[in-house]
Amino acid sequence: MVKVQEIPLGKIKRPLPRQNDPNKVAALMESIQAIGQQEPIDVLEVDGQYYGFSGCHRFEACQRLGKETILARVRKAPRAVLKMHLA
């Protein structure tokens, strides 16, 4: 089951390093300031912990804007699914 909710940025672990395009982050920052976050990021919830593997540009834009939370599509998953994402 997937639900959309606001999650504190500090509670989302980003285990895979990503290289973000600074121009895309800047454009998203402008958009989020003007009209808010339109598309949630995808997050796995495993044993009460949140893991983000997509939405890196939106995540960084929200961080730079000083947002405390981010809109996320949360999917509960077992540890085996998390291991597949990390492989």
XYZ file of C-alpha atoms in Angstrom:
87
model
C 0.000 0.000 0.000
C 1.284 3.442 -0.969
C 0.311 6.661 0.783
C 1.338 10.261 0.190
C 2.450 12.226 3.247
C 4.794 14.947 4.470
C 8.001 13.495 5.940
C 10.735 15.429 7.771
C 13.740 15.782 5.457
C 16.082 14.752 8.273
C 14.332 11.383 8.637
C 14.997 10.304 5.040
C 18.199 8.358 4.471
C 19.757 8.688 1.001
C 22.087 5.656 0.864
C 23.201 6.063 -2.767
C 25.265 9.150 -3.633
C 23.884 11.137 -6.569
C 25.295 13.890 -8.731
C 22.615 16.561 -9.134
C 22.377 19.049 -11.995
C 22.681 22.487 -10.312
C 20.523 24.131 -13.001
C 17.706 21.641 -12.448
C 17.907 22.131 -8.666
C 17.758 25.930 -9.115
C 14.733 25.645 -11.430
C 12.969 23.374 -8.956
C 13.712 25.791 -6.125
C 12.031 28.587 -8.078
C 9.047 26.384 -8.886
C 8.634 25.096 -5.324
C 8.821 28.657 -3.969
C 6.225 29.864 -6.475
C 3.676 27.015 -6.493
C 4.845 24.423 -3.958
C 6.045 20.885 -4.516
C 3.817 19.358 -7.191
C 5.224 15.824 -7.456
C 6.041 13.693 -4.395
C 9.315 11.811 -4.144
C 9.240 8.022 -3.695
C 10.329 6.644 -0.328
C 10.600 3.121 1.054
C 9.653 2.620 4.696
C 11.568 -0.324 6.148
C 11.262 -1.100 9.861
C 10.131 2.469 10.587
C 13.064 4.033 8.684
C 12.646 6.033 5.468
C 14.936 5.509 2.465
C 14.905 7.721 -0.614
C 16.260 6.542 -3.952
C 14.522 8.906 -6.368
C 13.606 12.583 -6.407
C 17.166 13.695 -5.649
C 16.731 17.088 -7.331
C 13.463 17.782 -5.481
C 15.045 16.612 -2.222
C 18.040 18.952 -2.647
C 15.798 21.854 -3.723
C 13.683 21.475 -0.581
C 16.814 21.244 1.578
C 18.273 24.423 0.065
C 14.967 26.234 0.576
C 15.115 25.346 4.268
C 11.961 23.205 4.137
C 11.466 20.960 7.141
C 9.368 18.371 5.309
C 8.924 16.971 1.820
C 5.907 15.459 0.129
C 6.579 11.745 -0.374
C 4.864 8.667 -1.729
C 5.628 6.117 1.006
C 5.682 2.400 0.315
C 6.213 -0.036 3.186
C 8.677 -2.740 2.248
C 10.579 -5.603 3.876
C 14.343 -5.451 4.361
C 14.784 -7.765 1.321
C 13.418 -5.038 -0.970
C 15.800 -2.483 0.560
C 18.715 -4.855 -0.088
C 17.694 -5.112 -3.759
C 17.822 -1.295 -4.066
C 21.289 -1.254 -2.522
C 22.719 -4.034 -4.711
